Amino acid sequence: MLEKLARNCFRHRRRVLAIWVIAFIAIAVIGRIGAGAYSANFNTPGSESKAALDLLTKRFPARSGDTISVIFKADRGVQDASTRSRVEALLAQLKTHDHVVGAISPYEQAGANNVSKDGRIAFGSLQLDVQGPDFTPTEGKQLIKEATA
């Protein structure tokens, strides 16, 4: 039976190829039509992630949000005095934004491991009081604009 199917597929290979292409396109179109909006929601009632988020919000409200990493590269090294002052000034500036409740600098003890072995790349962390989906793209773009300036 499979031999007969293989023989027919080989004899009518152009038609079989066309059927496969049409089927692939149809499945892609049906998938796009039937797909819902993407969502990164961890608040599904009864889920373990919801319970963990509720616990964090209740006991550690300042740690219940997401974090943003701010990466720095300095050819002279991140320990250079001028680089250090610029990085600390930027983190202090970003810390003043809405929803940013804290910042960890690579120059603090808590961020000491956030420096690469060659000392030219480091990162700081911004702690948010909201989850990622609640942090609007406009707010994110403003942070990026200030960081790249």
mmCIF file of C-alpha atoms in Angstrom:
data_model
loop_
_atom_site.group_PDB
_atom_site.id
_atom_site.type_symbol
_atom_site.label_atom_id
_atom_site.label_comp_id
_atom_site.label_asym_id
_atom_site.label_seq_id
_atom_site.Cartn_x
_atom_site.Cartn_y
_atom_site.Cartn_z
ATOM 1 C CA MET A 1 0.000 0.000 0.000
ATOM 2 C CA LEU A 2 2.786 2.465 0.893
ATOM 3 C CA GLU A 3 4.632 1.397 -2.225
ATOM 4 C CA LYS A 4 1.623 2.323 -4.353
ATOM 5 C CA LEU A 5 1.319 5.675 -2.568
ATOM 6 C CA ALA A 6 5.016 6.412 -3.110
ATOM 7 C CA ARG A 7 4.758 5.490 -6.781
ATOM 8 C CA ASN A 8 1.735 7.769 -7.277
ATOM 9 C CA CYS A 9 3.429 10.640 -5.431
ATOM 10 C CA PHE A 10 6.482 10.255 -7.652
ATOM 11 C CA ARG A 11 4.437 10.111 -10.863
ATOM 12 C CA HIS A 12 2.411 13.171 -9.886
ATOM 13 C CA ARG A 13 5.153 14.980 -8.003
ATOM 14 C CA ARG A 14 4.220 18.463 -9.265
ATOM 15 C CA ARG A 15 0.615 17.997 -8.202
ATOM 16 C CA VAL A 16 1.706 16.601 -4.792
ATOM 17 C CA LEU A 17 4.067 19.533 -4.290
ATOM 18 C CA ALA A 18 1.278 21.990 -5.156
ATOM 19 C CA ILE A 19 -1.073 20.278 -2.696
ATOM 20 C CA TRP A 20 1.566 20.508 0.056
ATOM 21 C CA VAL A 21 2.188 24.210 -0.636
ATOM 22 C CA ILE A 22 -1.559 24.962 -0.649
ATOM 23 C CA ALA A 23 -2.016 22.980 2.568
ATOM 24 C CA PHE A 24 0.862 24.818 4.222
ATOM 25 C CA ILE A 25 -0.561 28.221 3.236
ATOM 26 C CA ALA A 26 -4.050 27.217 4.389
ATOM 27 C CA ILE A 27 -2.751 26.078 7.781
ATOM 28 C CA ALA A 28 -0.787 29.318 8.186
ATOM 29 C CA VAL A 29 -3.856 31.427 7.323
ATOM 30 C CA ILE A 30 -6.125 29.437 9.648
ATOM 31 C CA GLY A 31 -3.522 29.771 12.412
ATOM 32 C CA ARG A 32 -3.379 33.553 11.977
ATOM 33 C CA ILE A 33 -7.159 33.877 11.952
ATOM 34 C CA GLY A 34 -7.668 31.645 14.970
ATOM 35 C CA ALA A 35 -4.800 33.012 17.042
ATOM 36 C CA GLY A 36 -5.585 35.327 19.896
ATOM 37 C CA ALA A 37 -3.509 38.241 21.063
ATOM 38 C CA TYR A 38 -0.167 37.394 22.681
ATOM 39 C CA SER A 39 -0.270 37.735 26.429
ATOM 40 C CA ALA A 40 2.336 37.364 29.139
ATOM 41 C CA ASN A 41 -0.085 37.270 32.021
ATOM 42 C CA PHE A 42 1.009 35.540 35.207
ATOM 43 C CA ASN A 43 -2.249 36.312 37.000
ATOM 44 C CA THR A 44 -4.204 33.205 36.076
ATOM 45 C CA PRO A 45 -6.345 32.438 39.138
ATOM 46 C CA GLY A 46 -5.253 29.304 40.972
ATOM 47 C CA SER A 47 -1.871 29.055 39.243
ATOM 48 C CA GLU A 48 1.419 28.742 41.101
ATOM 49 C CA SER A 49 2.765 31.885 39.418
ATOM 50 C CA LYS A 50 -0.258 33.856 40.666
ATOM 51 C CA ALA A 51 0.284 32.549 44.214
ATOM 52 C CA ALA A 52 3.982 33.491 44.059
ATOM 53 C CA LEU A 53 3.174 36.953 42.712
ATOM 54 C CA ASP A 54 0.554 37.490 45.440
ATOM 55 C CA LEU A 55 3.064 36.445 48.092
ATOM 56 C CA LEU A 56 5.705 38.795 46.716
ATOM 57 C CA THR A 57 3.226 41.663 46.516
ATOM 58 C CA LYS A 58 2.062 41.052 50.077
ATOM 59 C CA ARG A 59 5.403 40.509 51.812
ATOM 60 C CA PHE A 60 7.922 42.240 49.518
ATOM 61 C CA PRO A 61 6.052 44.897 47.504
ATOM 62 C CA ALA A 62 9.256 46.563 46.292
ATOM 63 C CA ARG A 63 10.388 43.231 44.774
ATOM 64 C CA SER A 64 7.079 42.227 43.193
ATOM 65 C CA GLY A 65 7.821 43.916 39.875
ATOM 66 C CA ASP A 66 10.146 43.102 37.026
ATOM 67 C CA THR A 67 13.748 44.208 36.619
ATOM 68 C CA ILE A 68 15.460 45.985 33.757
ATOM 69 C CA SER A 69 19.152 45.492 33.051
ATOM 70 C CA VAL A 70 21.127 48.534 31.917
ATOM 71 C CA ILE A 71 24.317 47.391 30.183
ATOM 72 C CA PHE A 72 27.455 49.537 29.966
ATOM 73 C CA LYS A 73 30.546 49.114 27.823
ATOM 74 C CA ALA A 74 33.673 51.159 28.435
ATOM 75 C CA ASP A 75 36.839 50.601 26.419
ATOM 76 C CA ARG A 76 38.933 52.124 29.235
ATOM 77 C CA GLY A 77 37.176 49.883 31.753
ATOM 78 C CA VAL A 78 34.138 50.442 33.918
ATOM 79 C CA GLN A 79 36.349 51.222 36.930
ATOM 80 C CA ASP A 80 37.632 54.385 35.231
ATOM 81 C CA ALA A 81 36.614 57.430 37.329
ATOM 82 C CA SER A 82 34.833 59.268 34.502
ATOM 83 C CA THR A 83 32.972 56.126 33.457
ATOM 84 C CA ARG A 84 31.960 55.438 37.030
ATOM 85 C CA SER A 85 30.556 58.938 37.530
ATOM 86 C CA ARG A 86 28.591 58.741 34.246
ATOM 87 C CA VAL A 87 27.161 55.311 35.099
ATOM 88 C CA GLU A 88 26.154 56.339 38.600
ATOM 89 C CA ALA A 89 24.589 59.568 37.277
ATOM 90 C CA LEU A 90 22.601 57.634 34.666
ATOM 91 C CA LEU A 91 21.321 55.092 37.196
ATOM 92 C CA ALA A 92 20.323 57.923 39.543
ATOM 93 C CA GLN A 93 18.497 59.645 36.676
ATOM 94 C CA LEU A 94 16.684 56.452 35.615
ATOM 95 C CA LYS A 95 15.722 55.780 39.233
ATOM 96 C CA THR A 96 13.549 58.930 39.233
ATOM 97 C CA HIS A 97 11.103 57.477 36.663
ATOM 98 C CA ASP A 98 7.626 56.263 37.540
ATOM 99 C CA HIS A 99 7.521 52.592 38.562
ATOM 100 C CA VAL A 100 11.300 52.456 39.152
ATOM 101 C CA VAL A 101 11.662 51.824 42.884
ATOM 102 C CA GLY A 102 15.336 50.941 43.090
ATOM 103 C CA ALA A 103 18.612 50.599 41.251
ATOM 104 C CA ILE A 104 21.595 48.333 41.814
ATOM 105 C CA SER A 105 24.859 49.733 40.551
ATOM 106 C CA PRO A 106 27.802 47.539 39.538
ATOM 107 C CA TYR A 107 29.812 49.677 41.996
ATOM 108 C CA GLU A 108 27.751 48.573 45.004
ATOM 109 C CA GLN A 109 28.382 45.372 46.915
ATOM 110 C CA ALA A 110 25.056 43.949 45.671
ATOM 111 C CA GLY A 111 26.135 44.498 42.063
ATOM 112 C CA ALA A 112 29.821 43.634 42.400
ATOM 113 C CA ASN A 113 29.395 40.474 40.296
ATOM 114 C CA ASN A 114 27.833 42.480 37.471
ATOM 115 C CA VAL A 115 31.195 43.324 35.894
ATOM 116 C CA SER A 116 32.820 41.216 33.165
ATOM 117 C CA LYS A 117 36.188 39.550 33.767
ATOM 118 C CA ASP A 118 38.001 41.995 31.487
ATOM 119 C CA GLY A 119 36.345 44.924 33.297
ATOM 120 C CA ARG A 120 34.994 46.601 30.152
ATOM 121 C CA ILE A 121 31.322 45.557 30.401
ATOM 122 C CA ALA A 122 29.012 45.869 33.385
ATOM 123 C CA PHE A 123 25.324 46.154 34.092
ATOM 124 C CA GLY A 124 23.081 47.798 36.588
ATOM 125 C CA SER A 125 19.567 46.696 37.480
ATOM 126 C CA LEU A 126 16.436 48.785 37.806
ATOM 127 C CA GLN A 127 13.726 47.340 40.051
ATOM 128 C CA LEU A 128 10.153 48.085 38.953
ATOM 129 C CA ASP A 129 7.025 48.037 41.099
ATOM 130 C CA VAL A 130 4.973 46.602 38.203
ATOM 131 C CA GLN A 131 5.154 43.549 36.001
ATOM 132 C CA GLY A 132 6.459 43.925 32.440
ATOM 133 C CA PRO A 133 3.052 44.062 30.691
ATOM 134 C CA ASP A 134 2.040 46.939 32.988
ATOM 135 C CA PHE A 135 5.143 48.939 32.056
ATOM 136 C CA THR A 136 4.034 50.786 28.922
ATOM 137 C CA PRO A 137 6.104 50.867 25.738
ATOM 138 C CA THR A 138 6.226 54.674 26.021
ATOM 139 C CA GLU A 139 7.868 54.402 29.452
ATOM 140 C CA GLY A 140 10.315 51.814 28.150
ATOM 141 C CA LYS A 141 11.226 53.911 25.121
ATOM 142 C CA GLN A 142 11.853 56.927 27.363
ATOM 143 C CA LEU A 143 14.248 54.884 29.529
ATOM 144 C CA ILE A 144 16.050 53.617 26.431
ATOM 145 C CA LYS A 145 16.291 57.136 24.993
ATOM 146 C CA GLU A 146 17.864 58.468 28.190
ATOM 147 C CA ALA A 147 20.228 55.513 28.529
ATOM 148 C CA THR A 148 21.499 55.772 24.955
ATOM 149 C CA ALA A 149 21.964 59.563 25.220
#
